[in-house]
Amino acid sequence: FYCTQRQRRSGSRCTHSSFRPPPFIFLGNQTSLNLFAFTVSGKKLQSFRSAERPQAMASSTIASPSASFIPTKKELGRSAFSPASSPFSVPKCRKSISKKIVSVMAPQQSERKPAATGSVKTAMTMTEKILARASEKTHLSPGENVWVDVDILMTHDVCGPGSIGIFKKEFGQNAKVWDREKIVIIPDHYIFTNDERANRNVDILRDFCAEQNIKYFYDIQDRGNFKANPDYKGVCHIALAQEGHCRPGEVLLGTDSHTCTAGAFGQFATGIGNTDAGFVMGAGKLLLKVPPTLRFVMDGEMPDYILAKDLILQIIGEISVAGATYKSMEFVGSTVESLNMEERMTLCNMVVEAGGKNGVVPADSTTFKYLEDKTSLPYEPVYSDQQARFLSEYRFDISKLEPIVAKPHSPDNRALARECKDVKIDRVYIGSCTGGKTEDFMAAAKLFVASGYKKVKVPTFLVPATQKVWMDVYSLPVPGSGGKTCSQIFEEVGCDTPASPSCGACLGGPKDTYARMNEPKSVRLLLQVCVSTTNRNFPGRMGHKEGEIYLASPYTAAASALTGYVTDPRDFLQ
Amino acid sequence: MAVSYSSSLSSFAAAAFSETKASIAPASSQAVRFASISSARPFIAPLTSNSTVLRNRRASFVTPRAAAESHSSPTSFHGLCYVVGDNIDTDQIIPAEYLTLVPSNPAEYEKLGSYALIGLPASYEKRFIEPNETKTKYSIVIGGENFGCGSSREHAPVALGAAGVAAVVAQSYARIFFRNSVATGEVYPLESEVRVCEECRTGDVITIELGESRLINHTTGKEYKLQPIGDAGPVIEAGGIFAYARKTGMIPQSA
């Protein structure tokens, strides 16, 4: 129906390369579903379909013993073939006071071999389709290396100068970029600093954009007042979305690992290095290997203390930081459909933290509505075929999920927020492409309102991702607050004033970066301990090697700010 | 699947190779005199470095573009190894504060190298690069799972290469780091079949025979099989993504 609506509105032809499947497509005859014999914690369960090859099961072992869900054959039988309306029901966890993650996830299922399925040969996943179209092939399979036409190339101040250097070296000092409208250059990483090299790097971008007449360059010259720069946006991945450069079905490459964020728009988006980017600048295409797809089906009503950050931390904790290496992560299900665009961006943003090549969320009315006022370029969404083959499929009942954190020093070091309530912290950081969008600040503000405007107990740093987010923080009313803006609420509870929009301290940066973790010891604690809405917590990520970072949702971050300890947001939201 | 590189040796590289080969004693011998770090470096056509820098590092090498057209790959690496653990992320390989250095700028390229692996925690007692040095004495890095995870920053393989690393042998790689290693030619990314990181110690003398996919630890006397390079093979053999694209006609010959 949304297709027809779009046609009426814009008068342009809206084509879908395949019928969009309903959310529960993996039930019934879906050939990608495989509930054959699998191994759970080493114990083999009997298959209840005809014989399946044992070697296919080797890859379907539940990796982590912390996935405490051990279903019986009967429960599986019921869930596998239950009607579309009833989500997979999860029995209570067998441990009484569980220290493990409460069972919210079905065991992974691995694909059936083609010979056993009679599957249609041309069936493809969303990622395979996007790459097929971009490489002008009728069909692609995972593992194929193809030359892909690029729709958008993004670069920023850290990797731009290096990419430009390679472009000039390889294509010639006087070479011209392949398309001046398809390169988007966004300074965002080291902007509000006195570091001379950092400032020089923005100058290098400016010179190149002038020379090449690059259409989209979000420049900044007055570092003392970001508002004095009309073109400046801020964090590249959020700017790409807000400026309408993300479109369903397209190929977007960027010199930043979190380029995968754009997959939220139903496109293929991934991070590349300087050399690849220099190549794309001149050639407009790149050699890419088609990844197989892992499918994550999330159903169930999202509790009002859970955000997309909790979803992705749960997934990464499940499959580990290398669980999706060289793979695509596809997110479907009723919960995903209920997410707004910014939440979908949070979900896809951390795909790289699981090692993923790209993440995708099928485009739908939410996507089209978001894009309405942002782009006038035509686009063609694609969707995974009914018969598409997935490497594995994971199912989650989100209604059972509890707020999650990733403990130091790895994004897959998953724990329940409530299990960490004795961890004393000395700061909270709300910002970055992962957790510094309008919706993220709204969430934090809502929690402060729900708490009755308690004062924060630790320095709480707020870094809006872009100028637009900053303006939203200062202008949009927060529901339930009687018309107050985020900024007013933040001021009332004692947060730091929202800072100039950029990547900020998410990755440390030059030593004078606002909110950087610089000291090995703070006055009260042995270490600096931060609860952060950012994406990585490896040693030294936000500055000092010994600093400890707990990755969390904006709700969890706000709750932690109010207590001075890692805190489950239900303490304030329920 | 054996990876054979010997067929693509060109004459100018052969001279340098024979120097490397001659200095490697048989595996069983204890009296190993290994070649200097510079000759152990891979002869992969450089894509980022200024040709001046390369001439300084590689004795008989020619300018980058010419090298790309008559490219040849190395057959072996030899030197001391530095052992790291699992999930060594790009922030540990080159902390973000050094990313203002632009790799395609020769002076900054060298500076990047001096900061390689400076982000490793204090639990690593032996420093990768001594405090007042800019190059490392370890030409081979041995890692565990998911080496190079985290950022897409090409500064990571570049810093290792600039520091003097010739090859990395890891149990597995994060994909962007692997891809960047292949694209830049800065370090040769090899995969081991077992946890070599648990069987080698920093400072062990290592030989890697590429053609035989073999790693030899002269200090312990043990040998290990390496995985074949796979799909990256044709790109590495051609000399990087640009050379490969020119060879296959995707982009025109030199600009």
mmCIF file of N, CA and C in Angstrom, chain A residues 40-41 64-70 90-103 402 416 418-419:
data_model
loop_
_atom_site.group_PDB
_atom_site.id
_atom_site.type_symbol
_atom_site.label_atom_id
_atom_site.label_comp_id
_atom_site.label_asym_id
_atom_site.label_seq_id
_atom_site.Cartn_x
_atom_site.Cartn_y
_atom_site.Cartn_z
ATOM 1 N N VAL A 40 22.848 -27.878 21.418
ATOM 2 C CA VAL A 40 22.761 -26.850 22.441
ATOM 3 C C VAL A 40 23.622 -27.288 23.602
ATOM 4 N N SER A 41 24.618 -26.478 23.909
ATOM 5 C CA SER A 41 25.533 -26.828 24.987
ATOM 6 C C SER A 41 26.015 -28.260 24.880
ATOM 7 N N SER A 64 27.688 -19.518 22.977
ATOM 8 C CA SER A 64 27.940 -19.039 24.342
ATOM 9 C C SER A 64 27.063 -19.764 25.342
ATOM 10 N N PRO A 65 27.673 -20.305 26.356
ATOM 11 C CA PRO A 65 26.869 -20.985 27.383
ATOM 12 C C PRO A 65 25.961 -20.018 28.128
ATOM 13 N N SER A 66 26.167 -18.757 27.960
ATOM 14 C CA SER A 66 25.326 -17.808 28.671
ATOM 15 C C SER A 66 23.964 -17.679 28.006
ATOM 16 N N ALA A 67 23.835 -18.231 26.796
ATOM 17 C CA ALA A 67 22.507 -18.271 26.196
ATOM 18 C C ALA A 67 21.796 -19.423 26.867
ATOM 19 N N SER A 68 21.084 -19.120 27.928
ATOM 20 C CA SER A 68 20.636 -20.188 28.813
ATOM 21 C C SER A 68 19.378 -20.883 28.355
ATOM 22 N N PHE A 69 18.914 -20.509 27.185
ATOM 23 C CA PHE A 69 17.659 -21.082 26.748
ATOM 24 C C PHE A 69 17.886 -22.467 26.185
ATOM 25 N N ILE A 70 17.266 -23.450 26.755
ATOM 26 C CA ILE A 70 17.385 -24.814 26.254
ATOM 27 C C ILE A 70 15.977 -25.322 26.012
ATOM 28 N N VAL A 90 8.617 -17.911 25.090
ATOM 29 C CA VAL A 90 9.836 -18.357 25.756
ATOM 30 C C VAL A 90 9.500 -18.831 27.165
ATOM 31 N N PRO A 91 9.876 -20.031 27.477
ATOM 32 C CA PRO A 91 9.585 -20.503 28.841
ATOM 33 C C PRO A 91 10.445 -19.748 29.840
ATOM 34 N N LYS A 92 10.018 -19.761 31.098
ATOM 35 C CA LYS A 92 10.794 -19.070 32.125
ATOM 36 C C LYS A 92 12.173 -19.697 32.223
ATOM 37 N N CYS A 93 13.129 -18.875 32.532
ATOM 38 C CA CYS A 93 14.493 -19.350 32.686
ATOM 39 C C CYS A 93 14.533 -20.331 33.849
ATOM 40 N N ARG A 94 15.278 -21.407 33.652
ATOM 41 C CA ARG A 94 15.228 -22.447 34.668
ATOM 42 C C ARG A 94 15.975 -22.104 35.949
ATOM 43 N N LYS A 95 16.916 -21.190 35.879
ATOM 44 C CA LYS A 95 17.627 -20.807 37.092
ATOM 45 C C LYS A 95 16.757 -19.817 37.845
ATOM 46 N N SER A 96 16.706 -19.902 39.158
ATOM 47 C CA SER A 96 15.766 -19.056 39.903
ATOM 48 C C SER A 96 16.207 -17.619 39.926
ATOM 49 N N ILE A 97 17.373 -17.316 40.526
ATOM 50 C CA ILE A 97 17.845 -15.948 40.446
ATOM 51 C C ILE A 97 18.996 -15.955 39.455
ATOM 52 N N SER A 98 18.652 -15.625 38.242
ATOM 53 C CA SER A 98 19.602 -15.858 37.159
ATOM 54 C C SER A 98 20.652 -14.766 37.100
ATOM 55 N N LYS A 99 21.897 -15.196 36.981
ATOM 56 C CA LYS A 99 22.951 -14.220 36.753
ATOM 57 C C LYS A 99 23.166 -14.081 35.250
ATOM 58 N N LYS A 100 22.512 -14.946 34.461
ATOM 59 C CA LYS A 100 22.722 -14.920 33.024
ATOM 60 C C LYS A 100 21.626 -14.090 32.358
ATOM 61 N N ILE A 101 21.829 -13.836 31.109
ATOM 62 C CA ILE A 101 20.824 -13.090 30.354
ATOM 63 C C ILE A 101 19.558 -13.933 30.284
ATOM 64 N N VAL A 102 18.424 -13.355 30.594
ATOM 65 C CA VAL A 102 17.160 -14.084 30.539
ATOM 66 C C VAL A 102 16.909 -14.524 29.115
ATOM 67 N N SER A 103 16.386 -15.705 28.958
ATOM 68 C CA SER A 103 16.222 -16.297 27.638
ATOM 69 C C SER A 103 15.265 -15.480 26.791
ATOM 70 N N GLU A 402 15.926 -7.301 28.886
ATOM 71 C CA GLU A 402 16.230 -6.361 29.962
ATOM 72 C C GLU A 402 17.341 -5.430 29.496
ATOM 73 N N LEU A 416 23.728 -7.652 32.168
ATOM 74 C CA LEU A 416 22.505 -6.900 32.449
ATOM 75 C C LEU A 416 22.904 -5.652 33.228
ATOM 76 N N ARG A 418 21.335 -4.265 35.499
ATOM 77 C CA ARG A 418 21.068 -4.426 36.932
ATOM 78 C C ARG A 418 22.128 -5.265 37.636
ATOM 79 N N GLU A 419 22.877 -6.073 36.847
ATOM 80 C CA GLU A 419 23.954 -6.871 37.451
ATOM 81 C C GLU A 419 25.163 -6.002 37.787
#
